[in-house]
PDB file of C-alpha atoms in Angstrom:
ATOM      1  CA  MET A 105     -21.234  21.190 -14.591  1.00  0.00           C
ATOM      2  CA  ASN A 106     -20.418  19.453 -10.880  1.00  0.00           C
ATOM      3  CA  GLU A 107     -18.431  16.917 -12.343  1.00  0.00           C
ATOM      4  CA  THR A 108     -17.202  19.514 -14.293  1.00  0.00           C
ATOM      5  CA  ILE A 109     -15.826  20.238 -10.806  1.00  0.00           C
ATOM      6  CA  ALA A 110     -15.142  17.371  -9.572  1.00  0.00           C
ATOM      7  CA  MET A 111     -12.506  16.454 -12.341  1.00  0.00           C
ATOM      8  CA  ARG A 112     -10.610  19.925 -11.608  1.00  0.00           C
ATOM      9  CA  ALA A 113      -8.347  17.429  -8.769  1.00  0.00           C
ATOM     10  CA  ASN A 114      -6.224  15.483  -8.390  1.00  0.00           C
ATOM     11  CA  LYS A 115      -6.117  14.527  -4.702  1.00  0.00           C
ATOM     12  CA  VAL A 116      -2.990  11.928  -6.038  1.00  0.00           C
ATOM     13  CA  PRO A 117       0.575  12.894  -5.184  1.00  0.00           C
ATOM     14  CA  GLU A 118       3.461  13.244  -8.172  1.00  0.00           C
ATOM     15  CA  VAL A 119       5.097   9.770  -8.157  1.00  0.00           C
ATOM     16  CA  THR A 120       8.327  10.598  -7.667  1.00  0.00           C
ATOM     17  CA  LEU A 121      11.681   9.032  -4.950  1.00  0.00           C
ATOM     18  CA  THR A 122      10.105  11.217  -2.245  1.00  0.00           C
ATOM     19  CA  PHE A 123       6.816   8.911  -3.073  1.00  0.00           C
ATOM     20  CA  TRP A 124       8.757   5.687  -2.842  1.00  0.00           C
ATOM     21  CA  ILE A 125      10.324   5.826  -0.461  1.00  0.00           C
ATOM     22  CA  MET A 126       7.461   6.854   2.155  1.00  0.00           C
ATOM     23  CA  LYS A 127       5.117   4.202   0.868  1.00  0.00           C
ATOM     24  CA  ILE A 128       8.120   1.731   2.210  1.00  0.00           C
ATOM     25  CA  ALA A 129       7.972   2.724   5.865  1.00  0.00           C
ATOM     26  CA  ALA A 130       3.306   3.315   5.274  1.00  0.00           C
ATOM     27  CA  THR A 131       3.977  -0.191   4.490  1.00  0.00           C
ATOM     28  CA  THR A 132       6.340  -1.537   7.199  1.00  0.00           C
ATOM     29  CA  LEU A 133       4.705   0.714   9.508  1.00  0.00           C
ATOM     30  CA  GLY A 134       1.025  -1.352   8.785  1.00  0.00           C
ATOM     31  CA  GLU A 135       3.188  -4.754   8.921  1.00  0.00           C
ATOM     32  CA  THR A 136       3.998  -3.332  12.287  1.00  0.00           C
ATOM     33  CA  GLY A 137       1.203  -1.565  13.561  1.00  0.00           C
ATOM     34  CA  GLY A 138      -0.603  -3.891  12.966  1.00  0.00           C
ATOM     35  CA  ASP A 139       0.790  -7.456  14.931  1.00  0.00           C
ATOM     36  CA  ALA A 140       0.377  -4.783  17.890  1.00  0.00           C
ATOM     37  CA  VAL A 141      -2.901  -4.507  17.439  1.00  0.00           C
ATOM     38  CA  SER A 142      -3.707  -8.594  16.574  1.00  0.00           C
ATOM     39  CA  MET A 143      -0.901 -10.031  18.455  1.00  0.00           C
ATOM     40  CA  SER A 144       0.888  -7.656  20.892  1.00  0.00           C
ATOM     41  CA  MET A 145      -2.542  -6.694  22.347  1.00  0.00           C
ATOM     42  CA  ASN A 146      -3.460 -10.227  21.758  1.00  0.00           C
ATOM     43  CA  LEU A 147      -6.633  -9.289  19.752  1.00  0.00           C
ATOM     44  CA  GLY A 148      -6.749 -11.678  16.942  1.00  0.00           C
ATOM     45  CA  TYR A 149      -6.731 -11.618  13.305  1.00  0.00           C
ATOM     46  CA  LEU A 150     -10.580 -11.072  13.036  1.00  0.00           C
ATOM     47  CA  VAL A 151     -10.546  -8.191  15.974  1.00  0.00           C
ATOM     48  CA  GLY A 152      -8.073  -6.819  13.817  1.00  0.00           C
ATOM     49  CA  THR A 153      -9.211  -6.814  10.627  1.00  0.00           C
ATOM     50  CA  ALA A 154     -12.471  -5.474  11.413  1.00  0.00           C
ATOM     51  CA  ILE A 155     -11.492  -2.431  13.720  1.00  0.00           C
ATOM     52  CA  PHE A 156      -8.335  -1.342  10.534  1.00  0.00           C
ATOM     53  CA  ALA A 157     -10.896  -1.979   8.104  1.00  0.00           C
ATOM     54  CA  ALA A 158     -13.882   0.588   9.479  1.00  0.00           C
ATOM     55  CA  ILE A 159     -10.287   3.174   9.919  1.00  0.00           C
ATOM     56  CA  PHE A 160      -9.847   2.292   5.978  1.00  0.00           C
ATOM     57  CA  VAL A 161     -14.137   3.575   5.095  1.00  0.00           C
ATOM     58  CA  VAL A 162     -13.388   6.051   7.158  1.00  0.00           C
ATOM     59  CA  PHE A 163     -10.203   7.438   5.916  1.00  0.00           C
ATOM     60  CA  VAL A 164     -11.296   7.161   2.706  1.00  0.00           C
ATOM     61  CA  ALA A 165     -14.996   8.413   2.443  1.00  0.00           C
ATOM     62  CA  ILE A 166     -12.240  11.255   4.193  1.00  0.00           C
ATOM     63  CA  GLN A 167     -10.072  11.427   1.416  1.00  0.00           C
ATOM     64  CA  ILE A 168     -13.427  10.575  -1.330  1.00  0.00           C
ATOM     65  CA  ALA A 169     -14.613  14.096   0.209  1.00  0.00           C
ATOM     66  CA  ALA A 170     -11.441  16.211   0.301  1.00  0.00           C
ATOM     67  CA  THR A 171     -11.177  19.537  -2.177  1.00  0.00           C
ATOM     68  CA  ARG A 172      -7.704  19.251  -3.012  1.00  0.00           C
ATOM     69  CA  PHE A 173      -4.533  17.071  -2.101  1.00  0.00           C
ATOM     70  CA  ARG A 174      -3.688  16.829   0.763  1.00  0.00           C
ATOM     71  CA  PRO A 175      -0.079  14.749   1.684  1.00  0.00           C
ATOM     72  CA  ALA A 176      -1.206  14.584   5.828  1.00  0.00           C
ATOM     73  CA  LEU A 177      -4.805  12.854   4.771  1.00  0.00           C
ATOM     74  CA  TYR A 178      -3.667  11.218   1.798  1.00  0.00           C
ATOM     75  CA  TRP A 179      -0.818   9.576   3.472  1.00  0.00           C
ATOM     76  CA  ALA A 180      -3.161   8.004   6.614  1.00  0.00           C
ATOM     77  CA  THR A 181      -5.263   6.772   3.922  1.00  0.00           C
ATOM     78  CA  ILE A 182      -2.367   4.901   2.446  1.00  0.00           C
ATOM     79  CA  ILE A 183      -0.978   3.371   6.063  1.00  0.00           C
ATOM     80  CA  ALA A 184      -5.334   2.257   6.689  1.00  0.00           C
ATOM     81  CA  THR A 185      -4.703   0.348   4.091  1.00  0.00           C
ATOM     82  CA  THR A 186      -1.637  -1.183   4.976  1.00  0.00           C
ATOM     83  CA  THR A 187      -2.575  -1.884   8.621  1.00  0.00           C
ATOM     84  CA  VAL A 188      -5.525  -3.745   6.957  1.00  0.00           C
ATOM     85  CA  GLY A 189      -4.023  -5.588   4.529  1.00  0.00           C
ATOM     86  CA  THR A 190      -1.841  -6.635   7.044  1.00  0.00           C
ATOM     87  CA  THR A 191      -4.928  -8.449   9.404  1.00  0.00           C
ATOM     88  CA  LEU A 192      -7.133  -9.535   6.462  1.00  0.00           C
ATOM     89  CA  ALA A 193      -3.876 -11.109   5.293  1.00  0.00           C
ATOM     90  CA  ASP A 194      -2.628 -13.003   8.102  1.00  0.00           C
ATOM     91  CA  PHE A 195      -6.066 -13.916   9.145  1.00  0.00           C
ATOM     92  CA  ALA A 196      -7.120 -15.860   5.675  1.00  0.00           C
ATOM     93  CA  ASP A 197      -2.810 -17.534   5.929  1.00  0.00           C
ATOM     94  CA  ARG A 198      -3.292 -18.586   8.798  1.00  0.00           C
ATOM     95  CA  SER A 199      -7.275 -17.920  10.856  1.00  0.00           C
ATOM     96  CA  LEU A 200      -8.735 -20.041   7.620  1.00  0.00           C
ATOM     97  CA  GLY A 201      -5.952 -22.837   7.119  1.00  0.00           C
ATOM     98  CA  ILE A 202      -5.516 -21.634   3.499  1.00  0.00           C
ATOM     99  CA  GLY A 203      -2.020 -20.871   3.443  1.00  0.00           C
ATOM    100  CA  TYR A 204      -0.116 -18.253   2.433  1.00  0.00           C
ATOM    101  CA  ALA A 205      -0.150 -19.892  -1.560  1.00  0.00           C
ATOM    102  CA  GLY A 206      -3.534 -19.752  -1.300  1.00  0.00           C
ATOM    103  CA  GLY A 207      -3.677 -16.834  -0.043  1.00  0.00           C
ATOM    104  CA  SER A 208      -1.411 -14.643  -2.018  1.00  0.00           C
ATOM    105  CA  SER A 209      -3.870 -16.614  -5.200  1.00  0.00           C
ATOM    106  CA  LEU A 210      -7.035 -15.475  -3.699  1.00  0.00           C
ATOM    107  CA  LEU A 211      -5.767 -12.281  -2.935  1.00  0.00           C
ATOM    108  CA  LEU A 212      -3.501 -11.612  -6.827  1.00  0.00           C
ATOM    109  CA  MET A 213      -6.629 -12.748  -7.727  1.00  0.00           C
ATOM    110  CA  LEU A 214      -9.056  -9.895  -6.672  1.00  0.00           C
ATOM    111  CA  LEU A 215      -6.523  -7.419  -7.753  1.00  0.00           C
ATOM    112  CA  LEU A 216      -6.164  -8.115 -11.571  1.00  0.00           C
ATOM    113  CA  GLY A 217     -10.061  -8.628 -11.400  1.00  0.00           C
ATOM    114  CA  SER A 218      -9.750  -5.067  -9.291  1.00  0.00           C
ATOM    115  CA  LEU A 219      -7.889  -3.704 -12.664  1.00  0.00           C
ATOM    116  CA  LEU A 220     -10.027  -4.861 -15.009  1.00  0.00           C
ATOM    117  CA  VAL A 221     -13.026  -3.091 -13.691  1.00  0.00           C
ATOM    118  CA  TRP A 222     -11.791  -0.020 -12.633  1.00  0.00           C
ATOM    119  CA  HIS A 223     -10.105  -0.693 -17.151  1.00  0.00           C
ATOM    120  CA  ARG A 224     -13.322  -1.251 -18.304  1.00  0.00           C
ATOM    121  CA  THR A 225     -15.651   0.962 -16.111  1.00  0.00           C
ATOM    122  CA  LEU A 226     -13.956   4.070 -16.666  1.00  0.00           C
ATOM    123  CA  GLY A 227     -10.947   3.177 -20.248  1.00  0.00           C
ATOM    124  CA  SER A 228      -7.488   3.709 -17.442  1.00  0.00           C
ATOM    125  CA  VAL A 229      -6.234   3.200 -14.641  1.00  0.00           C
ATOM    126  CA  ALA A 230      -3.727   5.627 -14.488  1.00  0.00           C
ATOM    127  CA  ILE A 231      -2.881   8.067 -11.986  1.00  0.00           C
ATOM    128  CA  ALA A 232      -3.190  11.006 -13.975  1.00  0.00           C
ATOM    129  CA  THR A 233      -7.162  10.140 -14.184  1.00  0.00           C
ATOM    130  CA  ILE A 234      -8.010   9.998 -10.700  1.00  0.00           C
ATOM    131  CA  ALA A 235     -10.013  12.444 -10.615  1.00  0.00           C
ATOM    132  CA  THR A 236     -13.505  11.639 -10.000  1.00  0.00           C
ATOM    133  CA  PRO A 237     -14.784   9.934  -6.407  1.00  0.00           C
ATOM    134  CA  GLN A 238     -15.450   6.934  -8.914  1.00  0.00           C
ATOM    135  CA  ALA A 239     -12.371   6.785  -9.818  1.00  0.00           C
ATOM    136  CA  GLU A 240     -10.800   7.051  -6.341  1.00  0.00           C
ATOM    137  CA  ALA A 241     -13.103   4.840  -5.069  1.00  0.00           C
ATOM    138  CA  PHE A 242     -11.208   2.368  -7.001  1.00  0.00           C
ATOM    139  CA  TYR A 243      -7.763   3.545  -6.785  1.00  0.00           C
ATOM    140  CA  TRP A 244      -8.131   2.981  -3.294  1.00  0.00           C
ATOM    141  CA  ILE A 245     -10.261  -0.510  -3.733  1.00  0.00           C
ATOM    142  CA  THR A 246      -7.484  -1.330  -5.625  1.00  0.00           C
ATOM    143  CA  ILE A 247      -4.862  -0.518  -3.071  1.00  0.00           C
ATOM    144  CA  MET A 248      -6.403  -2.528  -0.002  1.00  0.00           C
ATOM    145  CA  CYS A 249      -6.059  -5.545  -1.881  1.00  0.00           C
ATOM    146  CA  SER A 250      -2.248  -5.248  -3.686  1.00  0.00           C
ATOM    147  CA  GLN A 251      -1.744  -4.107   0.616  1.00  0.00           C
ATOM    148  CA  THR A 252      -3.094  -7.525   1.569  1.00  0.00           C
ATOM    149  CA  LEU A 253      -1.368  -9.187  -1.758  1.00  0.00           C
ATOM    150  CA  GLY A 254       1.852  -7.926  -0.595  1.00  0.00           C
ATOM    151  CA  THR A 255       1.691  -9.213   3.192  1.00  0.00           C
ATOM    152  CA  ALA A 256       0.772 -12.582   1.351  1.00  0.00           C
ATOM    153  CA  LEU A 257       3.898 -12.088  -0.110  1.00  0.00           C
ATOM    154  CA  GLY A 258       6.682 -11.212   1.860  1.00  0.00           C
ATOM    155  CA  ASP A 259       5.089 -13.306   4.340  1.00  0.00           C
ATOM    156  CA  TRP A 260       5.484 -16.670   1.512  1.00  0.00           C
ATOM    157  CA  THR A 261       9.060 -15.636   0.740  1.00  0.00           C
ATOM    158  CA  ALA A 262      10.671 -15.089   4.508  1.00  0.00           C
ATOM    159  CA  ASP A 263       8.470 -18.529   5.742  1.00  0.00           C
ATOM    160  CA  SER A 264       7.956 -20.994   3.401  1.00  0.00           C
ATOM    161  CA  ALA A 265      10.115 -20.301   0.672  1.00  0.00           C
ATOM    162  CA  GLY A 266      12.526 -20.588   3.405  1.00  0.00           C
ATOM    163  CA  LEU A 267      14.535 -17.257   2.638  1.00  0.00           C
ATOM    164  CA  GLY A 268      13.721 -15.560   5.768  1.00  0.00           C
ATOM    165  CA  TYR A 269      13.231 -11.073   5.887  1.00  0.00           C
ATOM    166  CA  LEU A 270      16.592 -10.546   4.733  1.00  0.00           C
ATOM    167  CA  GLY A 271      16.848 -12.144   2.423  1.00  0.00           C
ATOM    168  CA  SER A 272      13.161 -11.886   1.162  1.00  0.00           C
ATOM    169  CA  ALA A 273      13.684  -8.205   1.140  1.00  0.00           C
ATOM    170  CA  ALA A 274      16.903  -8.110  -1.029  1.00  0.00           C
ATOM    171  CA  VAL A 275      14.770 -10.614  -3.384  1.00  0.00           C
ATOM    172  CA  PHE A 276      11.813  -7.938  -3.438  1.00  0.00           C
ATOM    173  CA  GLY A 277      14.648  -4.912  -3.909  1.00  0.00           C
ATOM    174  CA  ALA A 278      16.301  -6.228  -6.611  1.00  0.00           C
ATOM    175  CA  LEU A 279      12.926  -6.433  -8.542  1.00  0.00           C
ATOM    176  CA  LEU A 280      12.347  -3.396  -7.775  1.00  0.00           C
ATOM    177  CA  ALA A 281      15.430  -2.649  -9.002  1.00  0.00           C
ATOM    178  CA  LEU A 282      14.420  -4.626 -11.979  1.00  0.00           C
ATOM    179  CA  VAL A 283      11.013  -2.357 -12.586  1.00  0.00           C
ATOM    180  CA  ALA A 284      13.205   1.198 -12.285  1.00  0.00           C
ATOM    181  CA  ALA A 285      15.564  -0.404 -14.588  1.00  0.00           C
ATOM    182  CA  ALA A 286      12.539  -0.803 -17.453  1.00  0.00           C
ATOM    183  CA  TYR A 287      11.312   2.677 -15.931  1.00  0.00           C
ATOM    184  CA  PHE A 288      14.436   4.123 -17.342  1.00  0.00           C
ATOM    185  CA  LEU A 289      15.407   2.238 -20.231  1.00  0.00           C
ATOM    186  CA  THR A 290      12.064   1.076 -22.441  1.00  0.00           C
ATOM    187  CA  GLN A 291       9.178   2.138 -23.373  1.00  0.00           C
ATOM    188  CA  VAL A 292       7.570  -0.277 -21.306  1.00  0.00           C
ATOM    189  CA  SER A 293       4.107   1.293 -19.918  1.00  0.00           C
ATOM    190  CA  ARG A 294       4.514   3.569 -16.865  1.00  0.00           C
ATOM    191  CA  THR A 295       1.111   2.232 -15.972  1.00  0.00           C
ATOM    192  CA  LEU A 296       2.234  -0.993 -15.510  1.00  0.00           C
ATOM    193  CA  LEU A 297       5.220  -0.264 -14.290  1.00  0.00           C
ATOM    194  CA  PHE A 298       3.605   1.667 -11.535  1.00  0.00           C
ATOM    195  CA  TRP A 299       1.689  -0.614 -10.502  1.00  0.00           C
ATOM    196  CA  VAL A 300       3.841  -3.663 -10.501  1.00  0.00           C
ATOM    197  CA  ALA A 301       6.515  -1.927  -7.675  1.00  0.00           C
ATOM    198  CA  PHE A 302       3.407  -0.463  -6.110  1.00  0.00           C
ATOM    199  CA  VAL A 303       2.943  -3.830  -5.547  1.00  0.00           C
ATOM    200  CA  LEU A 304       6.199  -5.209  -4.330  1.00  0.00           C
ATOM    201  CA  THR A 305       7.282  -2.284  -2.396  1.00  0.00           C
ATOM    202  CA  ARG A 306       4.655  -3.829   0.074  1.00  0.00           C
ATOM    203  CA  PRO A 307       6.016  -7.303   0.514  1.00  0.00           C
ATOM    204  CA  LEU A 308       9.143  -5.512   1.242  1.00  0.00           C
ATOM    205  CA  GLY A 309       7.675  -3.581   4.086  1.00  0.00           C
ATOM    206  CA  ALA A 310       6.275  -6.522   5.286  1.00  0.00           C
ATOM    207  CA  VAL A 311       9.280  -8.507   5.257  1.00  0.00           C
ATOM    208  CA  LEU A 312      11.187  -5.394   6.317  1.00  0.00           C
ATOM    209  CA  GLY A 313       8.414  -5.190   9.277  1.00  0.00           C
ATOM    210  CA  ASP A 314       9.018  -8.097  10.593  1.00  0.00           C
ATOM    211  CA  PHE A 315      12.491  -8.275  10.337  1.00  0.00           C
ATOM    212  CA  LEU A 316      12.567  -5.695  13.397  1.00  0.00           C
ATOM    213  CA  ASP A 317      10.042  -6.696  15.722  1.00  0.00           C
ATOM    214  CA  LYS A 318       9.574 -10.516  14.887  1.00  0.00           C
ATOM    215  CA  PRO A 319      11.678 -12.448  17.876  1.00  0.00           C
ATOM    216  CA  VAL A 320      16.349 -13.051  17.274  1.00  0.00           C
ATOM    217  CA  ALA A 321      15.473 -17.034  17.238  1.00  0.00           C
ATOM    218  CA  HIS A 322      12.633 -16.681  13.982  1.00  0.00           C
ATOM    219  CA  GLY A 323      15.865 -14.462  12.502  1.00  0.00           C
ATOM    220  CA  GLY A 324      14.189 -10.773  13.362  1.00  0.00           C
ATOM    221  CA  LEU A 325      15.968  -8.019  16.389  1.00  0.00           C
ATOM    222  CA  ALA A 326      12.846  -8.648  18.838  1.00  0.00           C
ATOM    223  CA  LEU A 327      12.917  -4.121  18.928  1.00  0.00           C
ATOM    224  CA  SER A 328       9.072  -3.540  19.962  1.00  0.00           C
ATOM    225  CA  ARG A 329       6.431  -3.171  17.972  1.00  0.00           C
ATOM    226  CA  TYR A 330       4.902  -0.229  19.414  1.00  0.00           C
ATOM    227  CA  THR A 331       8.381   1.443  18.955  1.00  0.00           C
ATOM    228  CA  ALA A 332       8.950   0.496  15.779  1.00  0.00           C
ATOM    229  CA  SER A 333       5.530   1.954  15.253  1.00  0.00           C
ATOM    230  CA  LEU A 334       6.436   4.825  16.735  1.00  0.00           C
ATOM    231  CA  VAL A 335      10.176   5.978  15.078  1.00  0.00           C
ATOM    232  CA  LEU A 336       7.833   5.174  11.309  1.00  0.00           C
ATOM    233  CA  VAL A 337       5.276   6.880  12.133  1.00  0.00           C
ATOM    234  CA  ALA A 338       7.892   9.620  13.175  1.00  0.00           C
ATOM    235  CA  PHE A 339       9.379   9.595   9.990  1.00  0.00           C
ATOM    236  CA  ILE A 340       6.425   9.795   8.005  1.00  0.00           C
ATOM    237  CA  VAL A 341       5.649  13.014   9.855  1.00  0.00           C
ATOM    238  CA  GLY A 342       9.393  14.238   8.672  1.00  0.00           C
ATOM    239  CA  CYS A 343       8.645  13.129   5.531  1.00  0.00           C
ATOM    240  CA  ILE A 344       5.597  15.042   4.802  1.00  0.00           C
ATOM    241  CA  ALA A 345       6.661  18.279   6.965  1.00  0.00           C
ATOM    242  CA  LEU A 346      10.101  18.241   4.992  1.00  0.00           C
ATOM    243  CA  LEU A 347       9.286  17.348   1.586  1.00  0.00           C
ATOM    244  CA  PRO A 348       7.233  19.179  -0.909  1.00  0.00           C
ATOM    245  CA  GLN A 349       5.204  16.566  -2.513  1.00  0.00           C
ATOM    246  CA  ARG A 350       2.542  18.450  -4.852  1.00  0.00           C
ATOM    247  CA  ALA A 351      -0.507  16.233  -6.591  1.00  0.00           C
ATOM    248  CA  ALA A 352      -0.218  13.907 -10.210  1.00  0.00           C
ATOM    249  CA  GLN A 353      -1.103  15.751 -12.970  1.00  0.00           C
ATOM    250  CA  ARG A 354      -4.367  15.147 -14.654  1.00  0.00           C
ATOM    251  CA  ALA A 355      -4.708  14.170 -17.575  1.00  0.00           C
ATOM    252  CA  HIS A 356      -6.415  15.931 -20.274  1.00  0.00           C
TER     253      HIS A 356
END
């Protein structure tokens, strides 16, 4: 009986254009907010990661305990994953000294491992099947891995590959356009395309965030991280208030 009740509600949003706009805004906020704590406040990547990891765990617990889809709670949890992803990736890449390539490779393996274990355990990683606490736990672990990987990929292309912030944004934007074309023009697995797009929106947000707050000499606009973060928070809150969202349809 309890399992039947748990299976009734899907607490993740339907994947629409609104979802992707808010996802990019949330990932950009994750970059500016994460940098504000670890750099502007001079707390460092390790302390910043500890702070955001604690926030992440709290929000995921609340999200899993919720009885229905609540847009504000869902997007607060997404923001928690992207801020911890920012500081964790920076800690791995810079503080541990494994570099962007090493960090990206390690995080890619963790992401693929999470998806593999999820699929082997529950039989599917599709959004429509996320209707039990166990599926939700896998979902949020996978998202956290993808957010962390996306941060490392963004830094890798912008810094090591020498593309700069706008060049990297153009690359990831073009890749997302290809994913969209595959969605509309081919029969490629929608689940595969979702997770590819989900990963790619994170480095796009990362390089956009860096473009806003990094020094002009490094190719950024040198805007205040606090101001940029507040503007992004206001935009996301406005989207939640003004743009209708509903829970994804559960698989039967």
